[in-house]
Structures are given as C-alpha cells and as structure tokens.
C-alpha cells in the first residue's frame, strides 16, 4: 500500500511537494488542504480533492503523513504543533534560532502517538547533515556556510516596503575570493561583509527619488547595513523577464586537521546549485515524509530532525539494494 | 565513563585511528592488538599496552568497541566476522562488490549479541551517504563519482610486480573536463577513459628495458588498459622526496531534475581534499565507533552500515546542542 500524503498549503513549496510525490513510486497524494476557498485552488494531480483546512480532522484516517508547506515566520510555529496532535507531520521550518523552541512544541504535541520531522529542507536540512558529519569526523576544524547565488525572500520584502519602490528582488551572492580562500585550505576569519554581497533589482515608482531609495536600502539595519550592496533600477518589463526565477544554492565547508601536531589538513565541501528552490525543498521534505512513515510503522514517535534519521529511511529502495548499489 | 577502544592492526590506518581516539573527548584507547611481536610495535599513546592478537579474548570485558584496521583484500573478510563474535566492531571494508557477502558474514557473527558497522570510511562511507541522500531527494538523475588526485595502492602494487620495476607509485587523476561538464549541468555518458587518467612514477632497476616497462604497464589488463596512462621514470631520491605522501580525495555528484516536465535541474556536489588518507579514514571509523557504542547501549545489535546510522550518533555532543548549533 502506498503512503498517503496530505499537503497543507498550496503555494510554491506545496506545488514542489506535489510534483515530488507524483514522482515517488511508493506514495500517493490523498488531499491538498488550504485556508483559501478550495474551489479557487487548482492543483495538478488528477482526481485528488482540495479540502478546506477546517475539515482536515475528518481526513485523520486517510492520511499517513501531512506535509506542512507554510512559511516559517507566521504559519509553521502554530501549524506544526497543531496538526502533530492528530497527524504524522513533516515541515521545513527554517528559522535557525527558533528551532529548539519549535522542536519542543512539536514534540509535546506528538504526545507519544504521532511522529514528526521538522526543518527538513536544505538549510536547515542537507546542509545541517553535512555540518554534523563533518564536525564528527574532523573535531579540530572550522565551518563555513555560504548561500547563493539566490533570492532572499525576506530581503526582497524589506526592499519592497521602502518608499518609492514598486517591486524588488534581492540576490544574496557569495564572495568568490572568500570561497576560494576556504577551498584552498586557508581558514580565514570572515566578517559578514567578506562572505556575501547583496544585489538588489528595483522597479521604482514613477517620479520616485532614486538616490533616496538607494540610501534607504544600503543603510537598512539588520538587512543591508553590514553588506556591500549594489542597487540596480530596472523597468517592470525587465523585472518580469529576468527576475521571477527561484534559483538558489550554496556551499558548506569544513576545513580541519588531523595528526599529532595537526599537520594534515582536510577539506570537506558540499554544494547545491538549484534551478528551483521550492521544488528542491519539496523533494527533500517528501523524502523525509517517507522516513516519517517508516519510523511511525516501527513504533518510533515524537519529534525528530534530519540528524536523528538513518539515511536509508529516505529511500524507496530496499536496504539490501542500497548496500549493493549505492554503498 | 569513556568508551574504551581497541585497535586491531597498527599500520597506517591503525595509527590514524589512534590519533583520532586521542582527540575524542569521550574515548580512551584501551589496547592495541597486533599479529606481530608486541615488543616490536611502538605506539604513540602513553601507558597503553600492545597485546598479541592471540590474547585478545582476555580483553573482552575491557573493550567497548574494537576497531579493525586491516586491509580489505586479505584481513577484514575473515577478521571482522571472527571478532564480531565477541566484540562490538567497526571496519572500513572497501571492496564494493563484496559488501553484501561481508555484511551477511558479520551480521551472522553478531548473533543478536554484538553491534557492528562495516565499510565506514569515505568511499564506501561518506561518499555513500551523499549518494543515498542525493538519490532519495532527486530520484530523476544521474550519479558521478570521481576519485583523486590520490594514490591507488592496488595499482601501485601491480606496477611493482612488473619486471624491471624497483619501486612505483600510481596516482588516479580525475579528468577536469569531465568534472566541469558534470558541474555545469550536462549529464554526459562518460567512459572509464574519459573520467580518470593514471599517472605512474617508476624507479627502474639498473639496466632495465624502460620501453618494455612502459608497454607492460599501459597494457596491463583490468588495471591500465582502459585508461590513458602516463609513465614517468624517476630516481630513487626523487621518489623518496616526492612520492611518499598519502594525500587523496574525490568528488560525488548527483545531477537531477524536478518539475512536471523535468524542466528544473539541480546539482549536488560533495568533495574531499585530504592530506592524509589513513588519518582521515581513521577519523571516520572512530566517529562510527562512537555510534556503535551508542547503538549497543540502547540494545541495537547486528551488522549496520553508515546508511543505517542516525547522523547525531556520530557526535560527542548532546542532541539538543546539535539542534541548536549545527542544524
């Protein structure tokens, strides 16, 4: 019997999950849940209902794992603990600083009955795995994480709130020289400014004071003031033609030493180059939904993270096959 | 109480493990076991005995995990199952084709009493982890593994058996153009020859027929005949000065697509650049010895591989700390 998946929230991430579930040989989409009017939500999968969030409890026995596709700022902090009371759940909660609190809330909600995995994306997620493995293997060392080139939703939103800005997109860009220094075996102390630059593309409102907009962006506290930021004014046409993509990526390094006199250096590098951030994140979260089902079936309950999950549980393949072909 | 480690076999890998155990805050070296005369084996750690392999059973209650540091060709196929009868064990068995057989033998030897992890190095090991995670996340895609630049012990040995060769070292070198093609998003079908070249450094015996040596090397079946091989004759002095290092490394890629029409490409890349292959492998195997102890303490027995082990078990840190700092 296939694992019956519910998707909660049908934005970019929900659509990415739908596509990943469709490709999984051992899963089927049972329902999509939305807080909007279900009649207004058009999904891709045939013969699968779109259900209002208010009716979700009636689906309790028809869903094996509920994948929560809301945002980390306003949706998941309340949704994941709420639905973990009645469903096995997985989310991609990505506010690093609040993970311990979120973990505790979801674990309490599971109440020894349900199984949950939180923060299953690429950072946190695959990047975290790399950091933990690399730290365990090289206890003497230094971690570096770089993000980009890719869109930061939070920074784009912040720019859009500035007076005179009609539309905006912000790209986080890792600094090549810093990447190369780490890759070559140096272990520099890098300031925020030395690790990433920020590129902003702005569609200004007619008659807006562009000099003022630039000033307001580059001095914006917590968003741009610690970075070298480039602001480019473009037309709405150019914006729509070139800045609606969702590519992203990044790099994790651990540079460490072994030997009695720390004389041997080792560099571990993991990188992602992603055409579609939501489709890739959706693929990660779907693989962890598979693990949630396997854990639940063997009686393991409570909140878990990617750090607690044996890698083989993510695969649709049999463990003996994995040992034969991928080990 | 610290985890008491036994090291079986004190070659390059055994020395790498000794160093890694020395750096682990939660481990202590209890004994080194050898098939040589123990008096002839000088270890680095103070106040730790070197014990003859014949006396190992008397250490049964004084060792939590025995780390097997022999070779995959002749030592581990018999040693790991033998010692798994009485000890929790971990090895870095790396003959990919024979893993299923080795797994079955070790699992049977554990007999529901001991815990074992096999093939815990970097390939198999960390590279396998990357392949399994990446395949689970991107089911539509292609894997590429490149090794080097680094010494292949098996190929060096093969060259040394050729008539007229006094000493030799063989380096496996990934082909840059192939790496770049994969990295750029192409998914080429690569022949053996297109993925790696082989560089051989030979110290010839006096009066040896060098032309014949080159011919014998480049045509050697299963070792060199499918590769572009460069043979360099060097002096014994140059050999000793420049070719005794143990650096190695490699790359794992998965290049895959998502989207209803597979329209979005994602590239996952993992790479290692290692100054000392045995010290790094020793560090991996030591981290897995930690996991073996934790599994055993929670009643999990039998043979496992890196694919079965939750990442957090490799760390000396508390799971809550890991969630806070590395997730």
XYZ file of C-alpha atoms in Angstrom:
654
model
C 0.000 0.000 0.000
C 1.305 3.425 -0.924
C 1.968 6.110 1.676
C -0.958 8.537 1.612
C 0.308 12.114 1.630
C -1.601 15.235 2.580
C -0.250 18.644 1.542
C -1.152 21.586 3.752
C -0.751 24.895 1.918
C -0.563 25.178 -1.853
C 1.996 27.876 -2.569
C 5.352 27.383 -4.310
C 6.512 24.787 -1.786
C 3.208 22.899 -1.857
C 3.428 22.693 -5.634
C 7.024 21.430 -5.336
C 5.897 18.703 -2.919
C 3.028 17.718 -5.210
C 5.469 17.189 -8.040
C 7.860 15.165 -5.836
C 5.046 12.961 -4.519
C 3.955 12.359 -8.093
C 7.441 11.019 -8.905
C 7.653 8.775 -5.818
C 6.814 5.152 -6.643
C 5.656 4.443 -3.069
C 3.466 7.492 -2.411
C 0.154 8.898 -3.465
C -1.373 12.302 -2.907
C -4.570 11.925 -0.856
C -5.643 15.543 -0.451
C -4.485 19.161 -0.526
C -5.610 21.332 2.387
C -5.965 25.081 2.091
C -7.219 28.030 4.124
C -8.460 29.634 0.928
C -11.705 28.764 -0.820
C -10.966 25.212 -2.109
C -12.835 25.986 -5.334
C -10.242 28.673 -6.080
C -7.278 26.270 -5.811
C -6.368 24.384 -8.987
C -3.935 21.512 -8.384
C -2.036 19.448 -10.969
C -2.833 15.914 -9.782
C -5.982 14.350 -11.242
C -8.823 13.102 -9.021
C -7.428 14.455 -5.755
C -9.637 16.727 -3.662
C -8.751 20.202 -2.408
C -10.181 20.433 1.105
C -10.696 23.389 3.399
C -8.364 23.402 6.414
C -11.368 23.447 8.719
C -12.320 19.948 7.555
C -8.891 18.369 7.997
C -9.759 16.244 11.039
C -12.207 14.196 9.021
C -9.144 13.054 6.998
C -7.331 11.690 10.040
C -7.608 8.058 8.937
C -6.946 8.720 5.282
C -3.569 10.485 5.586
C -0.329 8.741 6.610
C 1.851 11.857 6.599
C 0.810 15.505 6.408
C 3.400 17.751 4.764
C 3.188 21.313 6.042
C 4.088 23.780 3.322
C 3.524 27.095 5.074
C 6.065 29.785 5.928
C 8.408 29.725 8.910
C 7.574 33.228 10.086
C 3.807 33.027 10.533
C 2.459 29.573 9.628
C 4.615 26.728 10.928
C 5.180 27.873 14.540
C 1.483 27.314 15.171
C 0.535 24.830 12.424
C 3.098 22.098 13.006
C 2.319 21.667 16.736
C -1.410 21.947 15.996
C -1.500 19.216 13.360
C 1.081 16.991 15.112
C -1.675 16.275 17.625
C -3.581 14.250 15.034
C -1.229 13.553 12.124
C 2.292 12.422 11.421
C 3.836 15.612 10.079
C 6.922 16.988 8.384
C 7.877 20.616 7.828
C 10.809 22.676 6.556
C 10.873 25.221 9.391
C 13.964 27.311 8.676
C 14.294 29.971 11.362
C 17.522 28.546 12.845
C 17.367 30.492 16.096
C 13.885 29.196 16.950
C 14.452 25.519 16.198
C 14.818 24.405 19.860
C 11.521 26.072 20.762
C 9.735 24.700 17.696
C 11.150 21.229 18.380
C 9.850 21.264 21.953
C 6.373 22.400 20.888
C 6.078 19.748 18.175
C 7.494 17.008 20.397
C 4.947 17.806 23.106
C 2.121 17.786 20.542
C 3.132 14.325 19.275
C 2.432 13.088 22.810
C 3.979 9.692 22.183
C 1.366 8.986 19.493
C 2.491 10.709 16.303
C 5.832 11.054 14.507
C 7.167 14.393 13.279
C 10.232 15.664 11.450
C 10.913 19.397 11.474
C 13.341 21.554 9.494
C 13.730 19.135 6.593
C 14.894 21.323 3.718
C 18.380 22.162 2.536
C 19.399 24.688 5.209
C 18.413 23.555 7.748
C 18.397 20.056 6.301
C 21.005 18.751 3.882
C 23.476 21.470 4.924
C 22.966 20.526 8.586
C 23.745 16.898 7.781
C 26.985 17.908 6.141
C 27.929 20.064 9.131
C 27.209 17.306 11.669
C 29.004 14.542 9.755
C 31.961 16.809 9.056
C 32.222 18.014 12.654
C 32.092 14.452 13.964
C 34.849 13.342 11.597
C 37.024 16.444 11.956
C 36.595 17.738 15.525
C 39.543 20.117 15.001
C 38.302 22.476 12.339
C 36.241 25.375 11.187
C 32.828 25.518 9.458
C 31.870 27.849 6.658
C 28.425 28.163 5.107
C 27.789 30.384 2.080
C 24.406 30.956 0.462
C 23.600 31.877 -3.104
C 23.549 32.992 -5.649
C 19.841 33.140 -4.886
C 16.842 35.194 -3.916
C 16.272 36.101 -0.284
C 12.534 36.483 0.181
C 12.942 38.381 3.444
C 15.331 40.914 1.958
C 13.169 41.365 -1.150
C 10.177 42.040 1.103
C 12.155 44.571 3.131
C 13.099 46.500 -0.004
C 9.507 46.497 -1.244
C 8.455 48.272 1.955
C 10.773 51.222 1.156
C 9.103 54.411 -0.095
C 9.144 54.753 -3.887
C 9.778 51.050 -4.527
C 7.188 49.377 -6.733
C 8.795 45.973 -6.941
C 12.147 44.479 -5.928
C 14.225 41.329 -5.839
C 17.290 40.786 -3.697
C 20.039 38.290 -4.541
C 22.483 37.008 -1.949
C 25.845 36.362 -3.600
C 28.786 34.537 -2.013
C 32.127 36.349 -2.419
C 34.342 34.318 -4.750
C 37.578 35.316 -3.045
C 36.280 34.068 0.306
C 35.108 30.770 -1.218
C 38.466 30.279 -2.896
C 40.413 31.062 0.274
C 38.483 28.426 2.214
C 38.717 25.914 -0.621
C 42.474 26.355 -0.849
C 42.958 25.412 2.796
C 43.196 28.807 4.441
C 40.936 29.191 7.467
C 40.189 32.904 7.381
C 38.078 34.724 9.954
C 35.477 36.230 7.653
C 33.260 39.166 8.517
C 29.675 39.284 7.290
C 30.785 41.744 4.592
C 33.572 39.451 3.399
C 31.321 36.424 2.932
C 28.382 37.733 0.895
C 27.381 40.701 -1.216
C 23.792 41.729 -1.921
C 22.392 42.709 -5.309
C 19.063 44.475 -5.475
C 16.923 44.982 -8.586
C 14.323 47.695 -8.109
C 11.357 48.833 -10.167
C 10.837 52.408 -8.929
C 7.517 54.150 -8.826
C 7.178 56.962 -11.331
C 8.873 60.124 -10.116
C 10.432 58.420 -7.114
C 13.698 59.792 -5.665
C 16.153 57.094 -6.731
C 19.051 58.485 -4.735
C 16.903 58.330 -1.626
C 15.831 54.740 -2.413
C 19.464 53.647 -2.744
C 20.288 55.361 0.544
C 17.322 53.764 2.294
C 18.283 50.299 1.049
C 22.009 50.254 1.753
C 21.600 51.672 5.259
C 18.702 49.400 6.274
C 19.593 47.957 9.681
C 19.955 44.148 10.019
C 19.266 43.728 6.313
C 21.883 45.673 4.347
C 23.984 47.837 6.640
C 26.640 45.167 7.187
C 26.927 44.262 3.493
C 28.240 45.724 0.277
C 25.019 46.211 -1.647
C 24.516 47.057 -5.303
C 21.205 48.617 -6.325
C 20.049 48.415 -9.948
C 16.985 50.226 -11.241
C 15.213 48.339 -13.984
C 11.947 48.540 -15.888
C 8.928 46.461 -14.996
C 9.371 44.557 -18.275
C 12.948 43.648 -17.452
C 11.895 42.655 -13.953
C 9.241 40.300 -15.255
C 11.529 38.905 -17.923
C 14.616 38.248 -15.805
C 13.821 38.302 -12.109
C 10.976 35.907 -11.446
C 13.175 32.791 -11.182
C 13.586 30.820 -7.983
C 17.128 29.529 -8.377
C 19.253 29.230 -5.264
C 22.138 27.264 -3.809
C 25.082 27.456 -1.506
C 28.185 25.871 -0.058
C 29.143 24.169 3.202
C 32.790 23.667 4.062
C 34.620 22.111 6.940
C 38.336 22.686 6.929
C 40.051 20.672 9.629
C 43.220 18.944 10.640
C 44.399 15.568 11.897
C 47.755 14.326 13.101
C 49.508 14.599 16.446
C 50.722 18.043 15.508
C 47.623 18.878 13.407
C 49.930 18.661 10.427
C 47.458 17.268 7.898
C 44.614 19.342 6.507
C 41.348 18.003 5.090
C 38.672 19.970 3.289
C 35.092 18.744 3.023
C 32.918 20.702 0.604
C 29.222 20.258 -0.116
C 27.398 22.432 -2.569
C 23.995 22.794 -4.154
C 23.134 24.556 -7.400
C 19.354 24.651 -7.677
C 17.166 25.828 -10.548
C 14.099 25.856 -8.302
C 14.415 26.335 -4.577
C 10.785 25.336 -3.814
C 10.866 22.205 -5.990
C 14.158 21.059 -4.459
C 12.994 21.811 -0.911
C 9.765 19.999 -1.749
C 11.791 16.986 -2.850
C 13.742 16.934 0.419
C 10.638 17.224 2.574
C 8.948 14.446 0.564
C 11.891 12.098 1.144
C 11.610 12.815 4.883
C 7.859 12.114 4.732
C 8.854 8.603 3.645
C 11.127 8.326 6.694
C 8.344 9.572 8.992
C 6.069 6.788 7.760
C 8.757 4.128 8.316
C 9.529 5.412 11.807
C 5.845 5.519 12.715
C 5.327 1.984 11.422
C 8.114 0.720 13.686
C 6.683 2.489 16.721
C 9.074 5.433 16.875
C 7.124 8.550 17.852
C 7.905 12.134 18.849
C 9.677 14.995 17.124
C 12.828 14.237 15.125
C 15.156 16.196 12.905
C 17.297 15.139 9.949
C 20.055 14.427 12.486
C 18.020 11.599 14.025
C 17.042 9.805 10.830
C 19.052 6.901 9.356
C 19.781 7.825 5.710
C 18.373 4.532 4.357
C 14.897 5.510 5.585
C 14.760 8.291 2.973
C 14.987 5.847 0.121
C 12.199 3.954 -1.619
C 14.732 1.202 -2.234
C 15.283 -1.845 -0.087
C 18.281 -1.635 2.333
C 19.957 -4.644 0.688
C 19.662 -2.938 -2.705
C 21.161 0.253 -1.291
C 24.111 -1.666 0.146
C 24.666 -3.317 -3.209
C 24.365 -0.298 -5.474
C 24.991 2.911 -3.542
C 27.216 1.951 -0.588
C 32.824 6.708 31.626
C 34.740 6.956 28.387
C 34.288 4.490 25.554
C 37.162 2.007 25.677
C 38.609 1.478 22.210
C 40.731 -1.413 20.987
C 42.709 -1.045 17.768
C 43.406 -4.216 15.807
C 46.327 -3.775 13.411
C 48.855 -0.986 13.721
C 49.637 0.096 10.166
C 48.855 3.480 8.637
C 45.140 3.184 9.367
C 45.697 1.979 12.932
C 47.936 4.976 13.569
C 45.263 7.277 12.106
C 42.667 5.776 14.434
C 44.990 6.149 17.434
C 45.331 9.842 16.690
C 41.564 10.299 16.262
C 40.793 8.457 19.506
C 43.313 10.675 21.260
C 41.369 13.753 20.106
C 37.951 12.379 21.107
C 36.808 13.756 24.469
C 34.637 10.711 25.154
C 37.033 7.884 24.213
C 40.150 6.259 25.530
C 42.487 3.792 23.916
C 42.487 0.558 25.946
C 44.842 -1.619 23.913
C 46.421 -2.137 20.509
C 46.325 -5.685 19.157
C 48.865 -6.976 16.679
C 49.851 -10.228 14.981
C 53.473 -9.142 15.140
C 55.700 -9.412 18.184
C 54.117 -6.821 20.531
C 57.574 -5.777 21.720
C 58.360 -4.648 18.176
C 55.340 -2.316 17.969
C 55.884 1.200 19.288
C 52.638 3.156 19.723
C 52.216 6.874 20.439
C 49.789 6.765 23.375
C 51.353 6.571 26.826
C 50.581 3.705 29.221
C 48.546 1.656 26.775
C 49.571 -1.965 26.175
C 50.333 -3.582 22.836
C 48.869 -7.074 23.026
C 49.329 -10.088 20.782
C 46.248 -10.963 18.745
C 46.233 -14.432 20.303
C 45.438 -12.909 23.705
C 42.551 -10.711 22.551
C 39.755 -12.726 24.177
C 41.084 -11.929 27.639
C 40.236 -8.274 26.817
C 36.584 -8.994 26.126
C 35.323 -7.089 29.175
C 37.784 -4.232 28.851
C 36.956 -3.120 25.290
C 33.709 -1.389 24.284
C 34.460 -1.210 20.563
C 37.193 -2.936 18.591
C 38.316 -1.001 15.503
C 39.626 -3.308 12.796
C 42.403 -1.622 10.842
C 43.449 -4.391 8.463
C 43.201 -4.481 4.681
C 40.078 -5.312 2.703
C 41.741 -7.883 0.468
C 43.173 -10.317 2.999
C 42.429 -9.230 6.581
C 38.892 -7.954 7.066
C 36.920 -10.702 5.245
C 37.970 -13.121 7.979
C 38.802 -10.773 10.892
C 35.589 -8.769 11.121
C 33.283 -11.828 11.348
C 35.753 -13.528 13.710
C 35.925 -10.678 16.211
C 32.247 -9.705 15.870
C 31.525 -12.918 17.788
C 32.973 -11.401 20.950
C 33.334 -7.652 20.417
C 31.415 -4.707 19.059
C 33.386 -3.928 15.919
C 33.782 -1.378 13.169
C 35.787 -1.669 9.956
C 36.381 0.262 6.724
C 35.973 -2.683 4.333
C 36.142 -1.084 0.895
C 35.757 -3.799 -1.733
C 32.394 -2.533 -3.021
C 31.467 -5.704 -4.907
C 31.856 -7.900 -1.822
C 29.949 -5.744 0.662
C 26.731 -7.839 0.636
C 28.716 -11.002 1.413
C 30.797 -9.288 4.112
C 27.652 -7.766 5.624
C 25.966 -11.177 5.858
C 29.013 -12.800 7.472
C 29.398 -10.045 10.076
C 25.668 -9.906 10.802
C 25.598 -13.658 11.431
C 28.632 -13.390 13.703
C 26.962 -10.671 15.807
C 24.270 -13.257 16.597
C 21.984 -10.700 18.212
C 24.609 -10.005 20.867
C 27.142 -7.582 19.380
C 26.883 -4.459 17.251
C 28.967 -3.931 14.123
C 29.406 -1.254 11.475
C 31.210 -2.172 8.269
C 32.567 -0.058 5.407
C 32.870 3.146 7.428
C 35.445 5.185 5.540
C 34.989 7.785 2.841
C 34.219 5.523 -0.130
C 32.390 3.480 0.920
C 31.326 5.741 3.750
C 30.880 9.487 3.413
C 30.561 9.201 -0.374
C 27.870 6.524 0.045
C 25.919 8.830 2.351
C 25.993 11.566 -0.258
C 24.828 9.147 -2.960
C 21.925 7.827 -0.868
C 20.705 11.229 0.315
C 21.026 12.673 -3.175
C 19.238 9.747 -4.832
C 16.386 9.940 -2.331
C 15.951 13.666 -2.929
C 16.456 13.587 -6.696
C 15.071 10.267 -7.967
C 15.347 11.539 -11.560
C 19.043 11.973 -12.055
C 22.497 10.621 -12.644
C 25.362 9.858 -10.228
C 29.016 10.567 -10.866
C 31.887 9.606 -8.590
C 35.451 10.713 -9.324
C 38.497 9.729 -7.270
C 41.748 11.581 -6.822
C 44.087 13.020 -7.195
C 45.475 10.275 -4.992
C 47.468 7.090 -4.706
C 45.873 3.769 -5.601
C 47.606 1.127 -3.509
C 46.361 -1.720 -5.713
C 47.640 -0.127 -8.916
C 50.988 0.754 -7.322
C 51.361 -2.858 -6.219
C 50.514 -4.098 -9.713
C 53.233 -1.930 -11.249
C 55.785 -3.090 -8.691
C 55.220 -6.669 -9.826
C 56.325 -5.777 -13.395
C 59.783 -6.923 -14.447
C 62.458 -4.233 -14.100
C 60.440 -2.091 -11.682
C 62.149 -1.400 -8.378
C 59.549 0.894 -6.894
C 56.405 2.590 -8.157
C 53.535 4.829 -7.217
C 50.314 5.232 -9.151
C 48.111 8.318 -8.975
C 44.470 8.275 -10.056
C 43.561 11.670 -11.516
C 40.042 12.839 -12.360
C 39.721 14.436 -15.796
C 39.000 18.149 -15.364
C 36.883 18.422 -18.500
C 34.599 15.631 -17.284
C 34.257 17.227 -13.822
C 33.440 20.574 -15.385
C 30.880 19.101 -17.760
C 29.012 17.453 -14.883
C 29.308 20.544 -12.705
C 27.896 22.743 -15.452
C 24.724 20.671 -15.688
C 25.498 18.430 -18.615
C 24.848 14.752 -17.925
C 27.402 13.094 -20.175
C 27.794 9.344 -20.565
C 31.435 9.011 -19.587
C 33.644 6.066 -20.452
C 36.250 4.847 -17.971
C 38.905 6.621 -20.060
C 37.017 9.909 -20.007
C 36.670 10.012 -16.223
C 40.177 9.351 -14.926
C 43.752 9.272 -16.111
C 46.542 7.345 -14.410
C 49.997 8.688 -13.660
C 52.745 6.261 -12.752
C 56.124 7.136 -11.224
C 58.637 4.332 -11.596
C 62.081 3.742 -10.166
C 63.587 1.278 -12.654
C 66.146 -1.356 -11.791
C 69.572 -0.683 -13.234
C 69.774 -1.708 -16.860
C 66.055 -2.411 -17.123
C 64.311 -2.082 -20.504
C 62.258 1.077 -19.958
C 60.353 0.799 -23.208
C 59.260 -2.679 -22.208
C 58.229 -1.445 -18.738
C 56.048 1.269 -20.251
C 54.467 -1.267 -22.579
C 53.853 -3.735 -19.740
C 52.209 -1.036 -17.608
C 49.917 0.623 -20.148
C 48.629 -2.698 -21.482
C 48.065 -4.314 -18.066
C 44.555 -5.821 -18.142
C 41.978 -4.518 -15.633
C 44.486 -2.035 -14.265
C 45.636 0.245 -17.076
C 44.353 -0.981 -20.444
C 41.166 1.105 -20.286
C 42.929 4.313 -19.214
C 45.254 6.921 -20.615
C 48.362 6.281 -18.561
C 51.495 8.390 -18.258
C 54.657 6.661 -17.075
C 57.484 8.742 -15.575
C 60.861 7.282 -14.695
C 62.444 8.943 -11.695
C 65.389 8.381 -9.388
C 65.085 6.721 -6.027
C 65.930 10.056 -4.378
C 63.119 11.834 -6.178
C 60.758 9.002 -5.331
C 61.550 9.250 -1.630
C 61.383 13.039 -1.666
C 58.114 13.492 -3.557
C 56.112 10.285 -3.683
C 55.671 9.013 -0.157
C 52.647 11.211 0.650
C 49.223 9.780 1.341
C 47.001 12.556 0.026
C 43.754 11.598 -1.659
C 40.268 12.878 -2.341
C 37.424 12.807 -4.775
C 34.042 14.074 -5.890
C 30.470 12.810 -5.793
C 27.835 14.459 -7.958
C 24.173 13.940 -8.477
C 22.697 15.898 -11.332
C 18.929 15.601 -11.408
C 15.712 17.287 -12.383
C 12.378 18.199 -10.867
C 9.232 19.690 -12.354
C 6.345 18.137 -14.240
C 8.375 18.336 -17.428
C 11.735 17.799 -15.672
C 12.434 21.422 -16.515
C 14.494 22.343 -13.457
C 17.993 20.995 -12.894
C 19.722 20.621 -9.539
C 23.347 19.717 -8.941
C 24.548 18.269 -5.657
C 28.327 18.108 -5.279
C 30.347 16.655 -2.422
C 34.112 16.673 -2.425
C 37.005 15.743 -0.198
C 40.567 17.038 -0.398
C 42.643 15.014 2.052
C 46.270 15.456 3.073
C 46.317 12.023 4.694
C 44.011 9.275 3.516
C 44.701 6.956 6.517
C 44.271 9.696 9.113
C 41.009 10.870 7.563
C 39.679 7.317 7.183
C 40.754 6.692 10.780
C 38.739 9.728 11.852
C 35.625 8.463 10.062
C 35.900 4.977 11.531
C 36.429 6.445 15.022
C 33.257 8.539 14.735
C 31.376 5.368 13.772
C 32.894 3.546 16.763
C 31.093 6.154 18.879
C 27.835 5.305 17.104
C 28.406 1.571 17.625
C 28.716 2.129 21.370
C 25.504 4.206 21.486
C 23.584 1.627 19.453
C 24.851 -1.224 21.626
C 23.901 0.674 24.792
C 20.342 1.046 23.521
C 20.063 -2.634 22.651
C 20.506 -2.380 18.884
C 22.623 -5.314 17.691
C 23.658 -6.825 14.377
C 25.584 -5.529 11.391
C 24.905 -1.973 10.234
C 26.370 0.331 7.626
C 26.627 4.112 7.504
C 23.213 4.081 5.801
C 21.571 2.742 8.977
C 23.095 5.162 11.471
C 21.397 8.407 12.530
C 23.951 11.212 11.995
C 23.621 12.535 15.561
C 25.087 9.276 16.903
C 28.468 10.172 15.380
C 28.798 13.257 17.508
C 30.194 13.593 21.013
C 27.767 16.481 21.504
C 24.322 16.248 23.031
C 21.410 16.123 20.506
C 19.933 19.359 21.888
C 23.291 21.110 21.395
C 23.477 19.816 17.825
C 19.985 21.126 17.069
C 20.947 24.489 18.477
C 24.331 24.947 16.825
C 24.610 22.760 13.725
C 21.053 22.192 12.477
